[in-house]
Amino acid sequence: MSRSKFTVFLLSCLLVLLMSSQAFLQDDVIEIEYWQYNFGGRIEAMDDLIAQFEAANPDVRVIHNSDIAYDNFRDEIAASAPAGVGPDVVTLFYGWIPAFVDAGYLVPLPEEDFPAEWIESYFSPMVAESKFLDQYWSIPTAVRTLALFWNKDMFEAAGLDPEKPPTTLEELVEMAQALTIYDGNGTEILNIAQEGFPPQLSGQWHHWFREVLLRQYGGVPYSDDLRSVMWNSPEGCEAFTYMSDFETVYKTGSNDLFTDATNAFVTGLAAIHIDGSFRLGTIRNNNPDLNYGVAELPVGPNGERHNFGSYWTHGITRRAAGDERRMDAAVRFLKFITTAEAGLTWVEYTGELPAQLEAAADEELLADPILGPFAASLAYSHATFFVDETAQRQVLIDAFDNIRLAGVDPCQALNDAALVEQEILDQFWADQ
């Protein structure tokens, strides 16, 4: 064989080996899908984590589906699961876990990979709400608490100290009234030109009532076995009346004005607002010049602090469980995106707090004037056990509307609503 023919032969052999090697590598890579709803900061955070995961796990490729709008997310999951398609790892609101388990979308986290003792010592206590029927079904990267936002410019214009937000419920009423500006033609809701403190039950106020005000007035939301509604107690009536008075008695604002209460604060039309740390990104993107501060929620009549904690969490689906390699990849991916390091990465993009106790105790985070009040609240935050978060939220929205729109007494509205929610609970537990 001539030298040229030998060279061609050698190169051909190398090409065949290279192609074979590439084919082997491609066959050796398992592809899994991760789904979450469309929300800017969360998408960027997960893209970053997926890139880190794939670099450390070259045998796994993660397809990130974040195109689904929040309002359609549950329906799309429901449509995909029976067809055997959809995500292998899915992000869901923790309050959806019972419904997702009932529907067969999720599988329990493997005990050998996610021991209960490890989950309960590594994560914030509120993550215990991911345990249902004595099994853990998901774990989160981050958690949320509520805080009080205030507009410093409006405080100064009203003659209030812009660095001193309300610290008690009494101060909250006084300042909300002082900060409300009317148009000069009356003091009804429709005369409001600047809102002092507008209620928004469709936002975070139903959580503020159930887990914060109610406890500060001495009540509890549910029985210990989670089967009975308790928030229509005399203490609940006091708390709900305190809350509804902002619109019906003090007339400091309404969710019907300026699109809604959240938009009113973000656009500089409301002075005080209660929201989660996830709102920080909205303000940063839509009104970066807003001069505002963040504080822990005011203490109640009993001098106690309480807060509502919530989280979006990640579960493994039955699709992944149906294939050994997919399940292995899903487990590795879930472990990676729920480390303390992942929690701190998530904070940078979303403003949500790390779910891991180690990361949440970060001194720099606690000293942050905006994130610090949220982080400090983790120690006294409660996560509600929801059997159907959407329906249970609507119950309190309807009760509040009956007060402000139909003139129903707050205690009566609360009792009527409790009957509706009790039916939801009874139906849920009857099916278990």
CSV table of C-alpha atoms in Angstrom, one decimal:
chain,number,residue,atom,x,y,z
A,1,MET,CA,0.0,0.0,0.0
A,2,SER,CA,1.3,3.4,-1.0
A,3,ARG,CA,1.9,6.0,1.7
A,4,SER,CA,-1.0,8.2,0.4
A,5,LYS,CA,-3.4,5.2,0.4
A,6,PHE,CA,-2.3,4.3,3.9
A,7,THR,CA,-2.9,7.9,5.0
A,8,VAL,CA,-6.4,7.9,3.6
A,9,PHE,CA,-7.1,4.5,5.2
A,10,LEU,CA,-5.8,5.8,8.6
A,11,LEU,CA,-8.0,8.9,8.4
A,12,SER,CA,-11.0,6.9,7.5
A,13,CYS,CA,-10.5,4.6,10.5
A,14,LEU,CA,-10.2,7.6,12.8
A,15,LEU,CA,-13.4,9.2,11.3
A,16,VAL,CA,-15.3,6.0,11.9
A,17,LEU,CA,-14.0,5.8,15.5
A,18,LEU,CA,-14.9,9.4,16.1
A,19,MET,CA,-18.4,9.0,14.7
A,20,SER,CA,-18.9,5.8,16.8
A,21,SER,CA,-17.7,7.6,19.9
A,22,GLN,CA,-20.1,10.5,19.3
A,23,ALA,CA,-23.0,8.1,18.7
A,24,PHE,CA,-22.1,6.4,21.9
A,25,LEU,CA,-22.0,9.7,23.8
A,26,GLN,CA,-25.3,10.8,22.4
A,27,ASP,CA,-26.9,7.4,23.3
A,28,ASP,CA,-25.4,7.7,26.8
A,29,VAL,CA,-27.1,11.1,27.5
A,30,ILE,CA,-30.5,10.9,29.2
A,31,GLU,CA,-32.9,13.8,28.5
A,32,ILE,CA,-35.4,15.0,31.2
A,33,GLU,CA,-37.9,17.8,31.2
A,34,TYR,CA,-38.3,20.4,33.9
A,35,TRP,CA,-41.5,22.6,34.0
A,36,GLN,CA,-42.3,25.8,35.8
A,37,TYR,CA,-44.6,28.7,35.0
A,38,ASN,CA,-43.5,31.8,33.2
A,39,PHE,CA,-41.9,34.3,35.5
A,40,GLY,CA,-38.8,36.3,34.5
A,41,GLY,CA,-36.5,36.0,37.5
A,42,ARG,CA,-37.3,32.3,38.1
A,43,ILE,CA,-36.5,31.5,34.5
A,44,GLU,CA,-33.1,33.1,34.7
A,45,ALA,CA,-32.4,31.5,38.0
A,46,MET,CA,-33.2,28.0,36.7
A,47,ASP,CA,-31.3,28.5,33.5
A,48,ASP,CA,-28.3,29.3,35.6
A,49,LEU,CA,-28.8,26.2,37.8
A,50,ILE,CA,-29.4,23.9,34.8
A,51,ALA,CA,-26.2,25.1,33.2
A,52,GLN,CA,-24.3,24.3,36.4
A,53,PHE,CA,-26.0,20.9,36.7
A,54,GLU,CA,-25.3,19.9,33.2
A,55,ALA,CA,-21.6,20.8,33.5
A,56,ALA,CA,-21.4,18.6,36.6
A,57,ASN,CA,-23.6,15.8,35.0
A,58,PRO,CA,-22.7,15.6,31.3
A,59,ASP,CA,-24.8,12.4,31.0
A,60,VAL,CA,-28.0,14.4,31.6
A,61,ARG,CA,-29.7,17.1,29.5
A,62,VAL,CA,-32.5,19.1,31.0
A,63,ILE,CA,-35.1,20.7,28.8
A,64,HIS,CA,-36.5,23.8,30.6
A,65,ASN,CA,-40.1,24.5,29.8
A,66,SER,CA,-41.1,27.8,31.2
A,67,ASP,CA,-43.4,29.1,28.5
A,68,ILE,CA,-46.6,28.3,30.3
A,69,ALA,CA,-48.5,31.3,31.8
A,70,TYR,CA,-49.3,31.0,35.5
A,71,ASP,CA,-53.1,30.9,34.9
A,72,ASN,CA,-52.7,27.9,32.6
A,73,PHE,CA,-50.0,26.0,34.4
A,74,ARG,CA,-52.2,23.5,36.4
A,75,ASP,CA,-54.4,22.8,33.3
A,76,GLU,CA,-51.3,22.0,31.2
A,77,ILE,CA,-49.9,19.7,33.8
A,78,ALA,CA,-53.3,18.0,34.0
A,79,ALA,CA,-53.4,17.6,30.3
A,80,SER,CA,-49.9,16.2,29.9
A,81,ALA,CA,-49.9,13.6,32.7
A,82,PRO,CA,-52.5,11.2,31.4
A,83,ALA,CA,-50.8,11.2,28.0
A,84,GLY,CA,-47.5,10.1,29.5
A,85,VAL,CA,-45.7,13.3,28.4
A,86,GLY,CA,-44.8,16.5,30.2
A,87,PRO,CA,-42.3,17.1,33.0
A,88,ASP,CA,-40.1,14.7,34.9
A,89,VAL,CA,-39.5,17.3,37.5
A,90,VAL,CA,-42.2,19.9,38.0
A,91,THR,CA,-42.4,23.1,40.1
A,92,LEU,CA,-45.7,23.5,41.9
A,93,PHE,CA,-47.1,25.7,44.7
A,94,TYR,CA,-46.9,23.8,48.0
A,95,GLY,CA,-50.7,24.2,48.5
A,96,TRP,CA,-51.3,22.1,45.4
A,97,ILE,CA,-49.5,19.0,46.7
A,98,PRO,CA,-52.7,17.2,48.0
A,99,ALA,CA,-54.4,17.8,44.7
A,100,PHE,CA,-51.4,16.7,42.6
A,101,VAL,CA,-51.0,13.6,44.7
A,102,ASP,CA,-54.7,12.7,44.4
A,103,ALA,CA,-54.5,13.2,40.6
A,104,GLY,CA,-51.5,10.9,40.4
A,105,TYR,CA,-49.1,13.5,39.0
A,106,LEU,CA,-46.4,13.1,41.7
A,107,VAL,CA,-44.6,10.2,43.2
A,108,PRO,CA,-43.2,10.2,46.7
A,109,LEU,CA,-39.6,11.3,47.0
A,110,PRO,CA,-37.4,8.2,47.4
A,111,GLU,CA,-36.6,7.8,51.1
A,112,GLU,CA,-33.1,6.6,50.4
A,113,ASP,CA,-32.3,9.8,48.5
A,114,PHE,CA,-34.4,12.3,50.6
A,115,PRO,CA,-34.6,11.0,54.1
A,116,ALA,CA,-37.3,12.7,56.2
A,117,GLU,CA,-34.8,13.4,59.0
A,118,TRP,CA,-32.5,15.2,56.5
A,119,ILE,CA,-35.4,17.3,55.0
A,120,GLU,CA,-36.6,18.3,58.5
A,121,SER,CA,-33.1,19.4,59.7
A,122,TYR,CA,-31.8,20.9,56.5
A,123,PHE,CA,-34.8,23.0,55.4
A,124,SER,CA,-37.0,25.7,56.9
A,125,PRO,CA,-39.7,24.2,59.2
A,126,MET,CA,-42.5,25.4,56.9
A,127,VAL,CA,-41.2,22.8,54.4
A,128,ALA,CA,-43.0,20.2,56.6
A,129,GLU,CA,-46.1,21.1,54.6
A,130,SER,CA,-44.6,19.1,51.7
A,131,LYS,CA,-45.3,16.0,53.8
A,132,PHE,CA,-48.7,14.5,53.0
A,133,LEU,CA,-50.1,11.1,54.0
A,134,ASP,CA,-46.8,10.5,55.9
A,135,GLN,CA,-44.6,11.0,52.9
A,136,TYR,CA,-42.6,13.8,51.4
A,137,TRP,CA,-43.6,14.6,47.8
A,138,SER,CA,-41.4,17.6,47.1
A,139,ILE,CA,-38.7,20.0,48.3
A,140,PRO,CA,-38.1,23.6,47.4
A,141,THR,CA,-35.1,25.8,46.4
A,142,ALA,CA,-36.6,28.9,48.1
A,143,VAL,CA,-39.3,30.1,50.4
A,144,ARG,CA,-41.3,33.3,50.9
A,145,THR,CA,-42.5,35.4,53.8
A,146,LEU,CA,-44.5,38.6,53.9
A,147,ALA,CA,-43.4,42.0,54.9
A,148,LEU,CA,-44.7,45.6,55.0
A,149,PHE,CA,-43.7,47.8,52.1
A,150,TRP,CA,-43.9,51.6,52.6
A,151,ASN,CA,-43.3,54.6,50.2
A,152,LYS,CA,-40.8,56.9,51.9
A,153,ASP,CA,-41.7,59.9,49.8
A,154,MET,CA,-45.4,59.7,50.7
A,155,PHE,CA,-44.5,59.4,54.4
A,156,GLU,CA,-42.4,62.5,54.2
A,157,ALA,CA,-45.0,64.4,52.3
A,158,ALA,CA,-47.6,63.4,55.0
A,159,GLY,CA,-45.3,64.7,57.8
A,160,LEU,CA,-44.4,61.2,58.9
A,161,ASP,CA,-40.9,60.0,59.5
A,162,PRO,CA,-39.9,58.3,56.3
A,163,GLU,CA,-37.6,55.9,58.2
A,164,LYS,CA,-40.3,54.8,60.7
A,165,PRO,CA,-43.0,52.5,59.3
A,166,PRO,CA,-45.9,51.3,61.5
A,167,THR,CA,-44.8,48.7,64.1
A,168,THR,CA,-48.2,47.9,65.7
A,169,LEU,CA,-51.7,47.4,64.3
A,170,GLU,CA,-52.8,50.7,65.9
A,171,GLU,CA,-50.0,52.6,64.2
A,172,LEU,CA,-50.9,51.0,60.9
A,173,VAL,CA,-54.5,52.4,61.1
A,174,GLU,CA,-53.3,55.9,62.1
A,175,MET,CA,-50.7,56.1,59.3
A,176,ALA,CA,-52.9,54.6,56.7
A,177,GLN,CA,-55.5,57.3,57.4
A,178,ALA,CA,-52.8,60.1,57.4
A,179,LEU,CA,-51.5,58.9,54.1
A,180,THR,CA,-54.8,58.7,52.2
A,181,ILE,CA,-55.5,61.7,50.0
A,182,TYR,CA,-59.0,62.5,48.6
A,183,ASP,CA,-59.9,64.6,45.6
A,184,GLY,CA,-61.6,67.3,47.5
A,185,ASN,CA,-65.1,66.2,46.6
A,186,GLY,CA,-65.7,63.8,49.4
A,187,THR,CA,-64.0,61.0,51.5
A,188,GLU,CA,-65.6,58.0,49.8
A,189,ILE,CA,-63.6,55.3,48.1
A,190,LEU,CA,-64.1,56.8,44.7
A,191,ASN,CA,-62.8,60.1,45.9
A,192,ILE,CA,-59.4,58.6,46.7
A,193,ALA,CA,-56.5,60.2,44.8
A,194,GLN,CA,-53.7,58.5,46.8
A,195,GLU,CA,-54.3,55.3,48.8
A,196,GLY,CA,-53.0,54.9,52.3
A,197,PHE,CA,-53.4,51.2,52.6
A,198,PRO,CA,-55.7,49.4,50.1
A,199,PRO,CA,-56.9,45.9,50.9
A,200,GLN,CA,-56.3,43.1,48.4
A,201,LEU,CA,-57.7,39.7,49.3
A,202,SER,CA,-56.8,38.3,46.0
A,203,GLY,CA,-53.2,39.2,46.8
A,204,GLN,CA,-51.6,38.4,50.2
A,205,TRP,CA,-54.3,39.7,52.5
A,206,HIS,CA,-56.1,36.3,52.9
A,207,HIS,CA,-52.8,35.0,54.1
A,208,TRP,CA,-52.3,38.0,56.4
A,209,PHE,CA,-55.7,37.2,57.9
A,210,ARG,CA,-55.4,33.5,58.2
A,211,GLU,CA,-51.9,33.1,59.6
A,212,VAL,CA,-51.0,36.5,61.0
A,213,LEU,CA,-53.9,38.7,62.3
A,214,LEU,CA,-56.0,35.7,63.5
A,215,ARG,CA,-53.1,34.4,65.6
A,216,GLN,CA,-52.4,37.9,66.9
A,217,TYR,CA,-55.9,38.1,68.1
A,218,GLY,CA,-55.5,34.7,69.8
A,219,GLY,CA,-57.1,32.4,67.3
A,220,VAL,CA,-55.9,29.5,65.0
A,221,PRO,CA,-57.0,28.8,61.5
A,222,TYR,CA,-57.7,25.1,61.6
A,223,SER,CA,-58.0,22.2,64.1
A,224,ASP,CA,-54.9,20.3,65.0
A,225,ASP,CA,-56.0,17.4,62.7
A,226,LEU,CA,-56.5,20.0,59.8
A,227,ARG,CA,-60.1,18.8,59.3
A,228,SER,CA,-62.1,21.7,60.8
A,229,VAL,CA,-62.2,25.4,60.0
A,230,MET,CA,-61.5,27.5,63.1
A,231,TRP,CA,-61.0,30.9,61.6
A,232,ASN,CA,-64.6,32.0,62.2
A,233,SER,CA,-64.1,32.1,66.0
A,234,PRO,CA,-64.7,35.3,68.0
A,235,GLU,CA,-61.0,36.0,67.6
A,236,GLY,CA,-61.3,35.5,63.8
A,237,CYS,CA,-64.2,37.9,63.8
A,238,GLU,CA,-62.1,40.6,65.5
A,239,ALA,CA,-59.3,40.1,63.1
A,240,PHE,CA,-61.5,40.1,60.0
A,241,THR,CA,-63.3,43.2,61.2
A,242,TYR,CA,-59.9,45.0,61.8
A,243,MET,CA,-59.0,44.1,58.2
A,244,SER,CA,-62.2,45.1,56.5
A,245,ASP,CA,-62.4,48.4,58.3
A,246,PHE,CA,-59.6,49.8,56.2
A,247,GLU,CA,-62.0,49.8,53.2
A,248,THR,CA,-65.5,50.1,54.9
A,249,VAL,CA,-64.7,52.4,57.8
A,250,TYR,CA,-61.4,54.2,57.4
A,251,LYS,CA,-61.7,54.2,53.6
A,252,THR,CA,-57.9,54.1,53.0
A,253,GLY,CA,-58.1,52.3,49.7
A,254,SER,CA,-59.7,49.6,47.6
A,255,ASN,CA,-58.4,46.9,45.3
A,256,ASP,CA,-60.9,48.2,42.7
A,257,LEU,CA,-58.8,51.4,42.2
A,258,PHE,CA,-55.7,51.8,40.0
A,259,THR,CA,-56.0,48.3,38.6
A,260,ASP,CA,-55.3,46.7,42.0
A,261,ALA,CA,-53.5,47.3,45.3
A,262,THR,CA,-50.2,45.8,44.1
A,263,ASN,CA,-50.1,47.9,41.0
A,264,ALA,CA,-51.1,51.0,43.0
A,265,PHE,CA,-48.0,50.6,45.3
A,266,VAL,CA,-45.6,49.7,42.5
A,267,THR,CA,-46.7,52.7,40.5
A,268,GLY,CA,-46.5,55.1,43.4
A,269,LEU,CA,-50.3,55.5,44.0
A,270,ALA,CA,-50.5,53.7,47.4
A,271,ALA,CA,-48.4,54.4,50.5
A,272,ILE,CA,-48.4,51.0,52.4
A,273,HIS,CA,-48.6,47.5,51.0
A,274,ILE,CA,-48.2,43.9,52.3
A,275,ASP,CA,-46.5,41.5,49.9
A,276,GLY,CA,-43.9,38.9,49.5
A,277,SER,CA,-40.2,39.2,48.6
A,278,PHE,CA,-41.1,38.0,45.1
A,279,ARG,CA,-42.5,41.5,44.5
A,280,LEU,CA,-39.1,43.0,44.7
A,281,GLY,CA,-38.4,42.0,41.1
A,282,THR,CA,-41.6,43.6,39.9
A,283,ILE,CA,-40.6,46.9,41.5
A,284,ARG,CA,-37.1,46.7,40.1
A,285,ASN,CA,-38.4,46.0,36.6
A,286,ASN,CA,-41.4,48.3,36.5
A,287,ASN,CA,-40.5,51.3,38.8
A,288,PRO,CA,-36.8,51.1,39.8
A,289,ASP,CA,-36.9,54.7,41.1
A,290,LEU,CA,-39.6,53.9,43.7
A,291,ASN,CA,-38.3,55.2,47.1
A,292,TYR,CA,-39.5,52.5,49.4
A,293,GLY,CA,-38.6,50.5,52.5
A,294,VAL,CA,-39.4,47.0,53.8
A,295,ALA,CA,-40.2,46.1,57.4
A,296,GLU,CA,-41.4,43.1,59.4
A,297,LEU,CA,-45.2,43.0,59.8
A,298,PRO,CA,-46.6,44.9,62.7
A,299,VAL,CA,-47.1,43.1,66.0
A,300,GLY,CA,-50.6,42.4,67.1
A,301,PRO,CA,-52.7,43.1,70.2
A,302,ASN,CA,-51.1,40.2,72.0
A,303,GLY,CA,-47.6,41.6,71.2
A,304,GLU,CA,-46.8,38.6,69.1
A,305,ARG,CA,-45.2,38.4,65.7
A,306,HIS,CA,-46.5,36.0,63.2
A,307,ASN,CA,-46.0,35.7,59.4
A,308,PHE,CA,-47.2,33.6,56.5
A,309,GLY,CA,-44.6,31.4,54.8
A,310,SER,CA,-45.1,29.8,51.4
A,311,TYR,CA,-43.0,28.3,48.7
A,312,TRP,CA,-42.9,26.9,45.2
A,313,THR,CA,-41.5,23.4,45.4
A,314,HIS,CA,-40.2,20.7,43.1
A,315,GLY,CA,-41.6,17.2,42.8
A,316,ILE,CA,-40.8,14.2,40.6
A,317,THR,CA,-43.6,13.0,38.3
A,318,ARG,CA,-44.8,9.5,37.6
A,319,ARG,CA,-43.4,9.9,34.1
A,320,ALA,CA,-39.9,9.9,35.5
A,321,ALA,CA,-40.7,7.1,37.9
A,322,GLY,CA,-41.6,4.9,34.9
A,323,ASP,CA,-38.1,4.8,33.6
A,324,GLU,CA,-35.1,3.9,35.8
A,325,ARG,CA,-32.6,6.2,34.0
A,326,ARG,CA,-35.0,9.1,33.9
A,327,MET,CA,-35.7,8.6,37.6
A,328,ASP,CA,-32.0,8.6,38.4
A,329,ALA,CA,-31.5,11.8,36.4
A,330,ALA,CA,-34.5,13.4,38.0
A,331,VAL,CA,-33.3,12.6,41.5
A,332,ARG,CA,-29.8,13.9,40.8
A,333,PHE,CA,-31.3,17.1,39.3
A,334,LEU,CA,-33.7,17.6,42.3
A,335,LYS,CA,-30.9,17.2,44.7
A,336,PHE,CA,-28.8,19.8,42.8
A,337,ILE,CA,-31.4,22.5,42.6
A,338,THR,CA,-32.2,22.3,46.3
A,339,THR,CA,-28.7,22.7,47.8
A,340,ALA,CA,-27.9,25.7,50.0
A,341,GLU,CA,-25.7,27.0,47.1
A,342,ALA,CA,-28.7,26.8,44.8
A,343,GLY,CA,-30.8,28.7,47.4
A,344,LEU,CA,-28.3,31.6,47.4
A,345,THR,CA,-28.2,31.7,43.6
A,346,TRP,CA,-32.0,31.8,43.6
A,347,VAL,CA,-32.0,34.9,45.9
A,348,GLU,CA,-29.9,36.8,43.5
A,349,TYR,CA,-32.3,36.4,40.6
A,350,THR,CA,-35.7,36.3,42.4
A,351,GLY,CA,-35.5,37.9,45.8
A,352,GLU,CA,-37.0,34.8,47.3
A,353,LEU,CA,-35.3,33.4,50.4
A,354,PRO,CA,-33.2,30.3,50.6
A,355,ALA,CA,-35.2,27.3,51.8
A,356,GLN,CA,-32.1,25.8,53.4
A,357,LEU,CA,-31.5,26.9,57.0
A,358,GLU,CA,-27.8,27.2,56.4
A,359,ALA,CA,-28.3,29.6,53.5
A,360,ALA,CA,-31.1,31.6,55.2
A,361,ALA,CA,-28.7,32.3,58.1
A,362,ASP,CA,-26.3,34.0,55.9
A,363,GLU,CA,-25.1,37.2,57.7
A,364,GLU,CA,-25.1,39.3,54.5
A,365,LEU,CA,-28.7,38.3,53.8
A,366,LEU,CA,-29.9,39.2,57.3
A,367,ALA,CA,-28.2,42.5,57.2
A,368,ASP,CA,-29.7,43.5,53.8
A,369,PRO,CA,-32.2,46.4,54.4
A,370,ILE,CA,-34.7,45.0,51.9
A,371,LEU,CA,-34.3,41.2,52.2
A,372,GLY,CA,-33.3,41.2,55.9
A,373,PRO,CA,-36.9,41.7,57.2
A,374,PHE,CA,-38.2,38.8,55.1
A,375,ALA,CA,-35.4,36.5,56.3
A,376,ALA,CA,-35.9,37.5,59.9
A,377,SER,CA,-39.5,36.5,59.7
A,378,LEU,CA,-38.7,32.9,58.8
A,379,ALA,CA,-38.4,31.9,62.5
A,380,TYR,CA,-42.1,32.7,63.1
A,381,SER,CA,-43.7,32.0,59.8
A,382,HIS,CA,-46.6,29.5,59.3
A,383,ALA,CA,-47.4,27.7,56.0
A,384,THR,CA,-51.1,26.9,55.7
A,385,PHE,CA,-52.1,23.4,54.9
A,386,PHE,CA,-54.3,23.8,51.8
A,387,VAL,CA,-56.3,21.0,50.2
A,388,ASP,CA,-57.3,23.4,47.4
A,389,GLU,CA,-55.5,26.7,47.6
A,390,THR,CA,-57.5,28.3,44.8
A,391,ALA,CA,-60.9,27.4,46.2
A,392,GLN,CA,-59.9,28.3,49.8
A,393,ARG,CA,-58.5,31.7,48.8
A,394,GLN,CA,-61.8,32.4,46.9
A,395,VAL,CA,-63.8,31.7,50.0
A,396,LEU,CA,-62.2,34.6,51.8
A,397,ILE,CA,-62.3,36.9,48.8
A,398,ASP,CA,-66.0,36.3,48.6
A,399,ALA,CA,-66.4,36.9,52.3
A,400,PHE,CA,-64.6,40.2,52.0
A,401,ASP,CA,-66.6,41.2,49.0
A,402,ASN,CA,-69.8,40.5,50.9
A,403,ILE,CA,-68.8,43.0,53.5
A,404,ARG,CA,-67.6,45.8,51.3
A,405,LEU,CA,-70.1,45.4,48.4
A,406,ALA,CA,-73.2,44.0,50.1
A,407,GLY,CA,-72.8,45.5,53.5
A,408,VAL,CA,-72.8,42.1,55.3
A,409,ASP,CA,-71.6,42.1,58.9
A,410,PRO,CA,-68.0,40.9,59.0
A,411,CYS,CA,-68.8,38.1,61.6
A,412,GLN,CA,-71.7,36.9,59.5
A,413,ALA,CA,-69.7,37.0,56.3
A,414,LEU,CA,-67.0,35.0,58.0
A,415,ASN,CA,-69.4,32.4,59.4
A,416,ASP,CA,-71.0,32.0,55.9
A,417,ALA,CA,-67.6,31.5,54.4
A,418,ALA,CA,-66.5,29.0,57.0
A,419,LEU,CA,-69.4,26.7,56.0
A,420,VAL,CA,-68.3,26.8,52.4
A,421,GLU,CA,-64.7,26.0,53.2
A,422,GLN,CA,-65.7,23.3,55.7
A,423,GLU,CA,-67.5,21.5,52.8
A,424,ILE,CA,-64.2,21.7,50.8
A,425,LEU,CA,-62.3,20.1,53.7
A,426,ASP,CA,-65.0,17.5,54.3
A,427,GLN,CA,-65.0,16.5,50.6
A,428,PHE,CA,-61.2,16.2,50.5
A,429,TRP,CA,-60.9,14.1,53.6
A,430,ALA,CA,-63.8,11.9,52.6
A,431,ASP,CA,-61.8,10.9,49.5
A,432,GLN,CA,-58.7,9.9,51.4
